[in-house]
């Protein structure tokens, strides 16, 4: 009985052993053929290092990006058009840390709206819209964008012999055209006949994170708001890719943009290009533009954008280093003589202006989020909501001024009496159902002229409320007093102010003026608009500023050419003087359907001519600046 029991137990153990051996074999087979769900590679335990696993995941991500772009290039059929990338929603940016200066939230605070009145396909958008891309064009667009990205990164990182060093006279570095042609023989090909090449490079450290900078450049609304002094109109015509891995890496979109200089004497430059964003292997990010004008047969080519854009390097404490490259071929024969040197030097459309504007606007955005506001200073607005509302109103005022002073293709200017550069140019606009403008016919008048005075001296004179009565005819000689101000930059000239004009006539009520003055290395602005007292009280208490009616006027002050030593403008244009643009917006009739009278035009012409003469007399007669 005992022997039989042991044999039975042994038989059971042998069967269980066979079962375990078979199960172990199944597990080994499963492990040998297992794959990682992230990268698709083998997942055998102990056979792969952490670095190898990380590289396999990165390799899988790159394969996904290649497959996505290849699918766009080769099989793009019937895909719906995407208006904006996914990450451009204010809700996504609102989750960011306050130190990161969430761009979506800042755009909401500033009222960053579509410059076409909320509809990218409106009448102004149609003027910019080029020929629709056919499916056959998609592979060429992708190939061109990839080559442009490689060229931009090399142009941003290389120095001599590609870039000639700056001269001792203070001039900026210049591109060696021969070396450029040797290094980059592909791409757009040789320079077009009749076009002149302009190339420049500049860099700066700005107070904004890399992620927010990329979002601004890839969202057309934030892009147009951030660079409102340079971009007069912009539209995203088609989004080919929104990127991979939840960010803009690999994003590809076709755009049409009009670039401007604040003067009716300098024609705008329209450009039709593809914009491509990519994260590089060294951790930097790059955003590149390259023209697609070859896809528009029969169009007259006046501006061709060779690979241009910026390289962004993340730095500690929410800062980023931005290296900007501008490289265009352009027909500049229509530029007025007094602006020739400015345009030829690259200061009008070049990298230095882009970097200077970006640096100033990043400081402005940072001031929105500032919490350590000194309460001891008189007139400083300490309320967070009041600051945001007032800055949002000032932003809209600046955009309205910049959009109405240039020689844009959408504007119809009429030249009035004058001689040469000092012709007064006027145009009319009808304002209907626009809560941000008074209803009726608005007359916009502008003129540009040269002053033999350095730009800083002109800027300090025009922004100073104590000297306002010397040139402002509408103040009627009243005493101007600053009621409140918001500093929005390192330079004390960058601020938004609320001014009160105390009339000398007891029968006239006091007037409030909203003014923003801003300056950077490329130019300066002093822009102002009369505002209603009741409406401004609402704004200062954090109310909605979108319904405050504004008709901005002001000044754009640019250097007359590159700085050369200590010249004070005594030798004509290009000797250290200033190019000043004066512009007024005036409501001439509160009935939108009424016709513009000759008397109204004559009044505005006389007003702007008198203002110009007063400024010339006051600035030229001043003593040397401190």
Coordinates of C-alpha atoms in Angstrom, one line a residue:
X1 CA 0.0 0.0 0.0
X2 CA 2.8 2.4 0.9
X3 CA 4.7 1.6 -2.4
X4 CA 1.5 2.1 -4.4
X5 CA 0.8 5.5 -2.7
X6 CA 4.4 6.7 -3.4
X7 CA 4.1 5.6 -7.1
X8 CA 0.8 7.6 -7.4
X9 CA 2.3 10.7 -5.7
X10 CA 5.4 10.5 -7.9
X11 CA 3.2 10.2 -11.0
X12 CA 1.3 13.3 -10.0
X13 CA 4.4 15.3 -9.3
X14 CA 5.9 14.3 -12.7
X15 CA 2.7 15.4 -14.5
X16 CA 2.8 18.8 -12.6
X17 CA 6.5 19.2 -13.4
X18 CA 5.7 18.6 -17.1
X19 CA 3.0 21.2 -16.9
X20 CA 5.2 23.8 -15.3
X21 CA 8.0 23.0 -17.9
X22 CA 5.5 23.6 -20.8
X23 CA 4.3 26.8 -19.2
X24 CA 7.8 28.0 -18.7
X25 CA 8.5 27.4 -22.4
X26 CA 5.4 29.4 -23.4
X27 CA 6.6 32.3 -21.3
X28 CA 10.1 32.2 -22.8
X29 CA 8.6 32.2 -26.3
X30 CA 6.3 35.1 -25.4
X31 CA 9.2 37.2 -24.0
X32 CA 11.4 36.5 -27.0
X33 CA 8.8 37.8 -29.4
X34 CA 7.5 40.6 -27.1
X35 CA 7.7 44.3 -28.4
X36 CA 7.8 47.6 -26.6
X37 CA 4.4 49.4 -26.9
X38 CA 6.3 52.8 -27.2
X39 CA 9.0 52.1 -29.7
X40 CA 8.1 48.7 -31.2
X41 CA 11.5 47.1 -30.4
X42 CA 12.2 43.9 -28.5
X43 CA 11.4 43.9 -24.8
X44 CA 13.5 41.0 -23.5
X45 CA 14.4 41.5 -19.9
X46 CA 18.1 42.3 -19.3
X47 CA 18.9 42.5 -23.0
X48 CA 18.4 46.3 -23.5
X49 CA 20.0 49.2 -21.7
X50 CA 18.1 52.3 -20.7
X51 CA 19.9 54.4 -23.3
X52 CA 19.1 52.0 -26.1
X53 CA 15.5 51.9 -25.0
X54 CA 15.4 55.8 -25.1
X55 CA 17.0 55.8 -28.5
X56 CA 14.5 53.3 -29.8
X57 CA 11.6 55.5 -28.6
X58 CA 13.2 58.6 -30.2
X59 CA 13.7 56.6 -33.4
X60 CA 10.0 55.5 -33.4
X61 CA 9.0 59.2 -33.0
X62 CA 11.1 60.3 -35.9
X63 CA 9.7 57.4 -38.1
X64 CA 6.2 58.7 -37.1
X65 CA 7.2 62.2 -38.2
X66 CA 8.6 61.0 -41.5
X67 CA 5.6 58.9 -42.2
X68 CA 3.3 61.8 -41.4
X69 CA 5.1 64.2 -43.7
X70 CA 5.4 61.6 -46.4
X71 CA 1.7 60.9 -46.3
X72 CA 1.1 64.7 -46.6
X73 CA 3.4 64.9 -49.6
X74 CA 2.4 61.8 -51.4
X75 CA -1.2 61.1 -50.5
X76 CA -2.7 64.4 -49.7
X77 CA -6.2 64.0 -50.9
X78 CA -9.4 65.5 -49.4
X79 CA -7.9 66.4 -46.1
X80 CA -10.0 69.2 -44.4
X81 CA -8.2 72.5 -43.8
X82 CA -7.2 73.2 -40.2
X83 CA -7.5 76.8 -39.1
X84 CA -5.1 76.9 -36.2
X85 CA -2.8 74.4 -34.4
X86 CA -4.3 72.7 -31.4
X87 CA -2.1 74.4 -28.8
X88 CA -3.2 77.9 -29.7
X89 CA -6.3 77.8 -27.4
X90 CA -6.2 80.2 -24.4
X91 CA -7.4 77.3 -22.1
X92 CA -4.2 75.3 -22.8
X93 CA -2.0 78.3 -22.1
X94 CA -4.0 79.3 -19.0
X95 CA -2.6 76.2 -17.2
X96 CA 1.0 77.5 -17.5
X97 CA 2.8 78.9 -14.5
X98 CA 2.6 82.7 -14.1
X99 CA 6.4 82.9 -14.4
X100 CA 6.1 81.4 -17.9
X101 CA 3.9 84.3 -19.1
X102 CA 1.3 82.1 -20.7
X103 CA 0.9 83.5 -24.2
X104 CA -2.6 82.3 -24.7
X105 CA -3.7 84.0 -21.5
X106 CA -1.7 87.1 -22.4
X107 CA -3.3 87.2 -25.9
X108 CA -6.7 87.1 -24.2
X109 CA -5.7 89.9 -21.9
X110 CA -4.4 92.0 -24.8
X111 CA -7.4 91.2 -27.0
X112 CA -5.5 89.5 -29.8
X113 CA -8.2 89.3 -32.4
X114 CA -8.0 88.5 -36.1
X115 CA -6.8 91.6 -37.9
X116 CA -9.4 90.9 -40.6
X117 CA -12.2 91.5 -38.2
X118 CA -12.4 87.9 -36.9
X119 CA -12.7 86.1 -40.3
X120 CA -9.4 85.1 -41.9
X121 CA -11.2 84.7 -45.2
X122 CA -12.6 88.2 -45.3
X123 CA -12.1 90.9 -47.9
X124 CA -8.6 91.8 -46.7
X125 CA -7.7 88.1 -46.6
X126 CA -8.8 87.6 -50.2
X127 CA -6.3 90.3 -51.2
X128 CA -3.5 88.3 -49.7
X129 CA -4.7 84.9 -50.7
X130 CA -2.6 83.2 -53.4
X131 CA -3.4 80.4 -55.7
X132 CA -4.6 77.2 -53.9
X133 CA -2.0 74.5 -53.6
X134 CA -2.7 71.5 -55.8
X135 CA -1.9 68.0 -54.6
X136 CA 1.1 67.9 -57.0
X137 CA 2.6 70.9 -55.2
X138 CA 2.6 69.3 -51.7
X139 CA 5.8 67.2 -52.1
X140 CA 7.7 70.2 -53.5
X141 CA 6.6 72.4 -50.5
X142 CA 7.7 69.8 -48.0
X143 CA 11.1 69.3 -49.7
X144 CA 11.6 73.1 -49.9
X145 CA 10.7 73.6 -46.2
X146 CA 13.2 70.9 -45.1
X147 CA 16.0 72.4 -47.2
X148 CA 15.2 75.9 -45.9
X149 CA 15.3 74.7 -42.3
X150 CA 18.9 73.3 -42.8
X151 CA 19.9 76.6 -44.5
X152 CA 18.5 78.8 -41.7
X153 CA 20.3 76.8 -39.0
X154 CA 23.6 77.1 -40.7
X155 CA 23.2 80.8 -41.5
X156 CA 22.3 81.4 -37.8
X157 CA 25.3 79.5 -36.5
X158 CA 28.1 80.2 -39.0
X159 CA 30.3 83.4 -38.9
X160 CA 33.1 84.2 -41.3
X161 CA 33.5 83.8 -44.3
X162 CA 29.7 83.5 -44.7
X163 CA 29.1 86.7 -42.7
X164 CA 31.5 89.7 -43.0
X165 CA 32.3 91.2 -39.6
X166 CA 30.7 94.6 -38.6
X167 CA 32.7 97.6 -39.8
X168 CA 34.4 100.2 -37.5
X169 CA 31.8 102.8 -38.5
X170 CA 29.1 100.9 -36.5
X171 CA 27.5 99.2 -39.6
X172 CA 26.0 95.7 -39.1
X173 CA 27.5 92.5 -40.4
X174 CA 26.9 91.7 -44.1
X175 CA 26.3 88.5 -46.0
X176 CA 29.1 87.4 -48.4
X177 CA 27.0 86.7 -51.5
X178 CA 29.7 84.7 -53.2
X179 CA 30.2 82.4 -50.2
X180 CA 26.4 82.1 -49.8
X181 CA 26.0 81.0 -53.5
X182 CA 28.8 78.4 -53.0
X183 CA 27.3 76.9 -49.8
X184 CA 23.6 77.0 -50.7
X185 CA 23.4 76.2 -54.4
X186 CA 20.0 74.6 -54.2
X187 CA 16.8 75.9 -52.7
X188 CA 15.2 78.8 -54.5
X189 CA 18.0 78.9 -57.1
X190 CA 19.8 82.1 -58.3
X191 CA 18.7 85.6 -57.6
X192 CA 15.9 86.9 -59.8
X193 CA 16.7 89.5 -62.4
X194 CA 15.7 93.0 -61.3
X195 CA 15.6 92.2 -57.5
X196 CA 18.0 93.4 -54.9
X197 CA 19.3 91.1 -52.2
X198 CA 18.9 92.2 -48.5
X199 CA 20.4 90.0 -45.7
X200 CA 20.9 90.6 -42.0
X201 CA 21.3 88.8 -38.7
X202 CA 20.7 89.8 -35.1
X203 CA 20.3 88.1 -31.7
X204 CA 19.0 89.0 -28.3
X205 CA 18.0 87.4 -25.0
X206 CA 14.3 87.9 -24.3
X207 CA 12.1 87.4 -21.3
X208 CA 9.9 84.6 -22.6
X209 CA 10.1 80.8 -22.7
X210 CA 10.9 78.8 -25.8
X211 CA 7.4 77.2 -25.9
X212 CA 5.6 80.5 -25.8
X213 CA 7.9 82.0 -28.5
X214 CA 7.2 79.1 -30.8
X215 CA 3.4 79.4 -30.2
X216 CA 3.4 83.1 -31.0
X217 CA 5.2 82.5 -34.3
X218 CA 3.0 79.6 -35.3
X219 CA -0.4 81.3 -34.4
X220 CA -1.2 83.9 -37.0
X221 CA -3.3 86.0 -34.6
X222 CA -0.6 86.2 -31.9
X223 CA 2.1 86.8 -34.5
X224 CA 0.2 89.8 -36.1
X225 CA -0.4 91.2 -32.6
X226 CA 3.2 90.8 -31.4
X227 CA 4.7 92.4 -34.5
X228 CA 1.9 94.9 -35.3
X229 CA 4.5 97.6 -36.2
X230 CA 6.0 95.3 -38.8
X231 CA 3.1 93.1 -40.0
X232 CA 0.2 95.0 -41.5
X233 CA -1.7 91.9 -42.6
X234 CA -1.3 88.2 -42.1
X235 CA -3.3 85.0 -42.9
X236 CA -2.8 81.3 -42.6
X237 CA -4.0 79.9 -45.9
X238 CA -3.5 76.3 -45.2
X239 CA -2.1 74.1 -42.4
X240 CA -0.4 71.0 -43.8
X241 CA 0.7 69.6 -40.4
X242 CA 0.1 70.6 -36.8
X243 CA 3.2 68.8 -35.6
X244 CA 3.8 65.7 -33.5
X245 CA 4.2 64.7 -29.9
X246 CA 1.7 67.3 -28.7
X247 CA 3.8 70.4 -29.8
X248 CA 4.7 72.3 -32.9
X249 CA 7.6 70.1 -33.8
X250 CA 7.1 69.4 -37.5
X251 CA 4.3 72.0 -37.9
X252 CA 4.0 73.2 -41.5
X253 CA 1.6 75.9 -42.8
X254 CA 1.2 78.1 -45.9
X255 CA 1.0 81.8 -45.0
X256 CA 0.6 85.2 -46.7
X257 CA 2.0 88.2 -44.9
X258 CA 2.3 91.9 -45.7
X259 CA 5.3 93.7 -44.1
X260 CA 5.4 97.4 -43.4
X261 CA 7.4 100.5 -42.4
X262 CA 5.4 103.2 -40.7
X263 CA 5.3 105.6 -43.5
X264 CA 3.2 106.1 -46.6
X265 CA 6.4 106.7 -48.6
X266 CA 7.6 103.1 -48.3
X267 CA 5.6 100.4 -50.1
X268 CA 4.7 97.3 -48.1
X269 CA 6.1 94.0 -49.1
X270 CA 3.8 91.1 -49.7
X271 CA 5.2 87.6 -49.3
X272 CA 3.6 84.2 -49.9
X273 CA 5.5 81.4 -48.1
X274 CA 5.5 78.2 -46.2
X275 CA 6.4 78.3 -42.5
X276 CA 8.1 75.3 -40.9
X277 CA 8.8 74.6 -37.2
X278 CA 11.2 72.0 -36.0
X279 CA 13.1 70.9 -32.9
X280 CA 16.8 70.3 -33.6
X281 CA 19.0 67.5 -32.3
X282 CA 20.8 69.9 -29.9
X283 CA 17.5 70.9 -28.2
X284 CA 17.1 74.3 -30.0
X285 CA 14.0 75.1 -32.0
X286 CA 13.8 76.9 -35.3
X287 CA 11.0 78.5 -37.3
X288 CA 11.8 79.1 -41.0
X289 CA 9.9 80.9 -43.9
X290 CA 10.6 80.3 -47.5
X291 CA 8.8 81.8 -50.5
X292 CA 6.3 79.8 -52.7
X293 CA 5.9 82.4 -55.3
X294 CA 7.0 80.0 -58.0
X295 CA 3.7 78.2 -57.4
X296 CA 1.8 81.3 -58.6
X297 CA 2.3 81.5 -62.3
X298 CA 1.8 84.9 -63.9
X299 CA 2.2 86.9 -60.7
X300 CA 4.6 89.9 -60.7
X301 CA 7.4 89.0 -58.2
X302 CA 8.4 92.0 -56.1
X303 CA 9.5 90.3 -52.9
X304 CA 11.0 86.8 -52.6
X305 CA 11.7 85.5 -49.1
X306 CA 14.7 83.2 -49.0
X307 CA 15.1 81.0 -45.9
X308 CA 14.4 83.5 -43.1
X309 CA 13.4 83.1 -39.5
X310 CA 14.8 82.5 -36.0
X311 CA 16.7 79.9 -33.9
X312 CA 15.5 79.7 -30.3
X313 CA 17.7 78.4 -27.4
X314 CA 16.1 77.8 -24.0
X315 CA 17.8 79.6 -21.1
X316 CA 17.3 79.5 -17.3
X317 CA 14.6 81.5 -15.5
X318 CA 12.1 81.8 -18.4
X319 CA 14.5 83.5 -20.8
X320 CA 15.4 82.5 -24.4
X321 CA 18.2 83.5 -26.7
X322 CA 16.8 84.3 -30.2
X323 CA 19.0 84.5 -33.3
X324 CA 17.1 86.1 -36.2
X325 CA 18.0 85.9 -39.9
X326 CA 16.3 88.0 -42.6
X327 CA 17.1 87.3 -46.2
X328 CA 14.9 88.6 -49.0
X329 CA 15.2 89.7 -52.7
X330 CA 13.1 92.7 -53.4
X331 CA 12.2 95.4 -55.9
X332 CA 12.7 98.6 -53.9
X333 CA 12.5 101.1 -56.7
X334 CA 9.3 102.6 -55.3
X335 CA 10.9 103.6 -52.0
X336 CA 11.1 107.4 -51.6
X337 CA 14.5 108.9 -51.6
X338 CA 14.6 110.0 -48.0
X339 CA 14.0 106.4 -46.9
X340 CA 16.5 104.8 -49.3
X341 CA 19.4 104.7 -46.9
X342 CA 17.2 103.3 -44.1
X343 CA 15.9 100.5 -46.3
X344 CA 19.3 99.8 -47.9
X345 CA 20.9 99.5 -44.4
X346 CA 18.5 96.7 -43.4
X347 CA 17.1 98.7 -40.5
X348 CA 13.7 99.0 -42.1
X349 CA 12.9 95.4 -42.8
X350 CA 16.0 93.6 -41.4
X351 CA 16.7 91.3 -38.4
X352 CA 17.7 94.1 -36.1
X353 CA 14.1 95.5 -36.3
X354 CA 12.6 92.1 -35.7
X355 CA 14.8 91.4 -32.7
X356 CA 14.3 94.9 -31.2
X357 CA 10.5 94.7 -31.5
X358 CA 10.4 91.1 -30.1
X359 CA 12.5 92.2 -27.0
X360 CA 10.3 95.2 -26.4
X361 CA 7.1 93.2 -26.7
X362 CA 8.3 90.5 -24.4
X363 CA 9.0 93.1 -21.8
X364 CA 5.5 94.5 -22.4
X365 CA 3.9 91.0 -21.9
X366 CA 6.0 90.5 -18.7
X367 CA 4.6 93.8 -17.3
X368 CA 1.1 92.4 -17.6
X369 CA 2.0 89.6 -15.3
X370 CA 4.1 91.7 -12.9
X371 CA 2.9 91.5 -9.3
X372 CA 5.7 93.6 -7.5
X373 CA 4.3 97.0 -8.4
X374 CA 5.6 99.8 -6.2
X375 CA 2.7 101.5 -4.4
X376 CA 4.6 104.6 -3.3
X377 CA 5.0 106.1 -6.8
X378 CA 2.3 108.7 -7.6
X379 CA 0.1 107.8 -10.6
X380 CA 1.1 104.1 -10.8
X381 CA -1.8 101.8 -11.5
X382 CA -1.4 98.9 -9.0
X383 CA -4.7 97.1 -9.7
X384 CA -3.9 93.9 -11.8
X385 CA -7.2 94.0 -13.6
X386 CA -6.9 97.7 -14.2
X387 CA -3.4 97.3 -15.7
X388 CA -4.5 94.5 -18.0
X389 CA -7.5 96.5 -19.3
X390 CA -5.5 99.7 -19.9
X391 CA -2.7 97.8 -21.6
X392 CA -5.3 95.9 -23.8
X393 CA -6.8 99.2 -24.8
X394 CA -3.4 100.7 -25.6
X395 CA -2.5 97.6 -27.7
X396 CA -5.6 98.1 -29.8
X397 CA -4.7 101.8 -30.2
X398 CA -1.2 101.0 -31.4
X399 CA -2.4 98.3 -33.9
X400 CA -5.0 100.8 -35.3
X401 CA -2.4 103.5 -35.8
X402 CA 0.2 101.1 -37.4
X403 CA -2.4 99.6 -39.7
X404 CA -3.6 103.0 -41.0
X405 CA -0.3 104.8 -41.7
X406 CA 1.4 102.6 -44.3
X407 CA 1.3 102.4 -48.0
X408 CA -0.6 99.1 -47.9
X409 CA -2.2 97.6 -51.0
X410 CA -5.5 97.7 -49.2
X411 CA -5.3 101.5 -48.7
X412 CA -6.3 104.1 -51.3
X413 CA -4.2 107.2 -50.6
X414 CA -4.9 110.6 -52.2
X415 CA -2.1 113.1 -52.3
X416 CA -2.9 116.7 -51.2
X417 CA -0.8 119.9 -51.5
X418 CA 2.8 119.7 -50.6
X419 CA 6.2 119.3 -52.1
X420 CA 8.3 116.2 -52.5
X421 CA 8.4 114.1 -49.4
X422 CA 6.2 116.4 -47.3
X423 CA 3.1 115.7 -49.4
X424 CA 0.1 115.0 -47.1
X425 CA -1.7 111.8 -48.0
X426 CA -5.2 111.2 -47.0
X427 CA -7.7 108.3 -47.1
X428 CA -11.2 107.8 -45.8
X429 CA -12.8 104.9 -43.9
X430 CA -16.4 104.3 -43.1
X431 CA -17.0 103.0 -39.6
X432 CA -20.2 101.1 -39.1
X433 CA -21.2 98.8 -36.3
X434 CA -17.6 98.8 -34.8
X435 CA -17.8 99.3 -31.0
X436 CA -14.1 100.3 -31.0
X437 CA -14.6 103.3 -33.3
X438 CA -17.0 106.1 -33.4
X439 CA -19.6 105.6 -36.2
X440 CA -19.2 107.8 -39.3
X441 CA -16.6 108.8 -41.8
X442 CA -13.0 108.8 -40.5
X443 CA -10.4 110.8 -42.3
X444 CA -6.8 109.4 -42.0
X445 CA -4.0 111.9 -42.9
X446 CA -0.3 111.2 -42.9
X447 CA 3.0 112.8 -43.9
X448 CA 6.6 111.9 -43.5
X449 CA 9.6 114.3 -43.5
X450 CA 13.2 114.5 -42.4
X451 CA 14.5 116.3 -39.3
X452 CA 18.2 117.2 -38.7
X453 CA 17.8 116.0 -35.1
X454 CA 18.7 112.6 -33.6
X455 CA 15.7 110.2 -33.1
X456 CA 16.1 110.0 -29.3
X457 CA 15.8 113.8 -29.0
X458 CA 12.7 113.9 -31.1
X459 CA 11.2 111.0 -29.1
X460 CA 11.9 112.6 -25.7
X461 CA 10.4 115.9 -26.9
X462 CA 7.1 114.4 -28.3
X463 CA 6.4 112.0 -25.3
X464 CA 7.0 114.7 -22.6
X465 CA 3.7 116.1 -21.4
X466 CA 5.3 119.3 -20.3
X467 CA 6.2 120.2 -24.0
X468 CA 3.0 119.0 -25.5
X469 CA 1.4 122.4 -25.8
X470 CA 4.3 123.4 -28.1
X471 CA 3.0 121.1 -30.9
X472 CA -0.5 119.8 -30.0
X473 CA -3.0 122.2 -31.5
X474 CA -6.0 120.3 -30.1
X475 CA -4.9 120.9 -26.5
X476 CA -5.6 124.7 -27.1
X477 CA -2.6 125.7 -25.0
X478 CA -3.9 123.9 -21.9
X479 CA -1.7 122.5 -19.2
X480 CA -1.1 118.7 -19.7
X481 CA -0.8 116.6 -16.6
X482 CA -0.1 112.9 -16.2
X483 CA -2.9 111.2 -14.2
X484 CA -1.7 107.6 -14.3
X485 CA 1.0 105.5 -16.0
X486 CA 2.2 101.9 -16.5
X487 CA 5.9 101.2 -17.1
X488 CA 6.2 98.3 -19.5
X489 CA 10.0 98.1 -20.2
X490 CA 13.5 98.7 -19.0
X491 CA 13.7 102.0 -20.9
X492 CA 11.8 104.7 -19.0
X493 CA 10.3 105.8 -22.4
X494 CA 8.3 102.6 -22.7
X495 CA 5.1 103.3 -20.9
X496 CA 1.3 103.8 -21.2
X497 CA 0.0 107.1 -19.7
X498 CA -3.3 108.7 -19.1
X499 CA -3.0 112.4 -19.6
X500 CA -5.4 115.2 -18.6
X501 CA -5.6 118.5 -20.5
X502 CA -6.6 121.3 -18.1
X503 CA -8.2 123.8 -20.4
X504 CA -7.5 127.5 -19.8
X505 CA -11.0 128.3 -20.8
X506 CA -13.5 127.7 -18.0
X507 CA -16.3 127.0 -20.5
X508 CA -14.5 124.0 -21.9
X509 CA -14.4 120.6 -20.1
X510 CA -11.1 118.9 -19.4
X511 CA -10.0 116.2 -21.9
X512 CA -8.4 112.8 -21.2
X513 CA -5.8 111.4 -23.6
X514 CA -4.5 107.8 -23.6
X515 CA -0.9 107.7 -24.8
X516 CA 1.6 104.9 -25.4
X517 CA 5.3 105.7 -26.0
X518 CA 7.7 102.9 -26.9
X519 CA 11.3 102.8 -28.2
X520 CA 13.8 100.2 -29.2
X521 CA 17.0 100.0 -31.3
X522 CA 15.0 100.1 -34.5
X523 CA 12.7 103.1 -33.9
X524 CA 10.3 104.8 -31.6
X525 CA 6.5 105.6 -31.4
X526 CA 4.4 108.1 -29.6
X527 CA 0.7 107.2 -30.2
X528 CA -2.3 108.8 -28.5
X529 CA -6.1 109.1 -28.6
X530 CA -8.7 111.2 -26.8
X531 CA -10.9 109.0 -24.6
X532 CA -14.1 109.4 -22.7
X533 CA -13.9 110.1 -19.0
X534 CA -16.7 107.6 -18.0
X535 CA -15.3 104.9 -20.3
X536 CA -11.8 105.2 -18.8
X537 CA -13.1 104.9 -15.3
X538 CA -14.6 101.6 -16.3
X539 CA -11.3 100.5 -17.9
X540 CA -9.2 101.5 -14.8
X541 CA -11.5 99.4 -12.6
X542 CA -10.9 96.3 -14.8
X543 CA -13.8 96.7 -17.2
X544 CA -13.9 95.5 -20.8
X545 CA -11.9 98.0 -23.0
X546 CA -13.2 96.7 -26.3
X547 CA -16.2 99.1 -26.3
X548 CA -14.1 102.3 -25.8
X549 CA -14.1 104.2 -29.1
X550 CA -10.6 105.2 -30.3
X551 CA -9.3 107.3 -33.1
X552 CA -5.5 107.2 -32.6
X553 CA -3.0 109.7 -33.9
X554 CA 0.7 109.9 -33.3
X555 CA 4.2 109.8 -34.6
X556 CA 6.7 107.1 -35.8
X557 CA 10.3 108.1 -35.4
X558 CA 13.0 106.2 -37.4
X559 CA 16.7 106.9 -37.9
X560 CA 17.6 108.2 -41.3
X561 CA 20.2 105.5 -41.8
X562 CA 22.8 103.5 -39.9
X563 CA 24.4 105.3 -37.0
X564 CA 27.8 106.7 -37.9
X565 CA 29.8 108.2 -35.1
X566 CA 28.5 111.4 -33.4
X567 CA 26.9 113.1 -36.4
X568 CA 23.9 115.2 -35.5
X569 CA 22.0 115.4 -38.8
X570 CA 23.9 118.4 -40.2
X571 CA 24.8 116.9 -43.5
X572 CA 21.4 115.9 -44.9
X573 CA 19.6 112.6 -45.0
X574 CA 21.8 109.8 -43.6
X575 CA 23.9 112.0 -41.3
X576 CA 22.3 111.0 -38.0
X577 CA 18.9 112.8 -38.3
X578 CA 15.3 111.4 -38.0
X579 CA 12.6 110.3 -40.3
X580 CA 9.3 111.4 -38.7
X581 CA 5.8 110.3 -39.8
X582 CA 2.9 112.3 -38.5
X583 CA -0.6 110.8 -38.7
X584 CA -4.1 111.9 -37.6
X585 CA -7.4 110.1 -37.5
X586 CA -10.3 112.5 -37.3
X587 CA -14.1 111.9 -37.4
X588 CA -15.3 114.3 -40.0
X589 CA -19.0 113.2 -40.2
X590 CA -21.0 111.1 -37.7
X591 CA -23.2 109.8 -40.5
X592 CA -21.5 106.9 -42.3
X593 CA -23.4 107.4 -45.5
X594 CA -22.5 111.1 -45.8
X595 CA -20.0 112.2 -48.4
X596 CA -16.7 113.7 -47.5
X597 CA -16.6 117.5 -48.0
X598 CA -13.7 119.4 -49.4
X599 CA -13.8 121.6 -46.3
X600 CA -13.0 118.7 -44.0
X601 CA -10.1 117.7 -46.1
X602 CA -8.7 121.2 -46.1
X603 CA -9.1 121.4 -42.4
X604 CA -7.1 118.2 -41.8
X605 CA -4.5 119.3 -44.3
X606 CA -4.1 122.6 -42.5
X607 CA -4.0 120.8 -39.1
X608 CA -1.2 118.4 -40.1
X609 CA 0.8 121.1 -41.9
X610 CA 0.6 123.3 -38.8
X611 CA 1.7 120.5 -36.5
X612 CA 4.7 119.7 -38.7
X613 CA 5.8 123.3 -38.7
X614 CA 5.5 123.6 -34.9
X615 CA 7.5 120.4 -34.4
X616 CA 10.3 121.6 -36.7
X617 CA 10.5 124.9 -34.9
X618 CA 10.4 123.4 -31.4
X619 CA 12.8 120.5 -31.9
X620 CA 15.4 122.4 -34.1
X621 CA 15.5 125.3 -31.6
X622 CA 16.1 123.2 -28.5
X623 CA 19.4 123.0 -26.8
X624 CA 21.4 119.8 -26.9
X625 CA 19.8 116.9 -25.1
X626 CA 20.9 115.9 -21.7

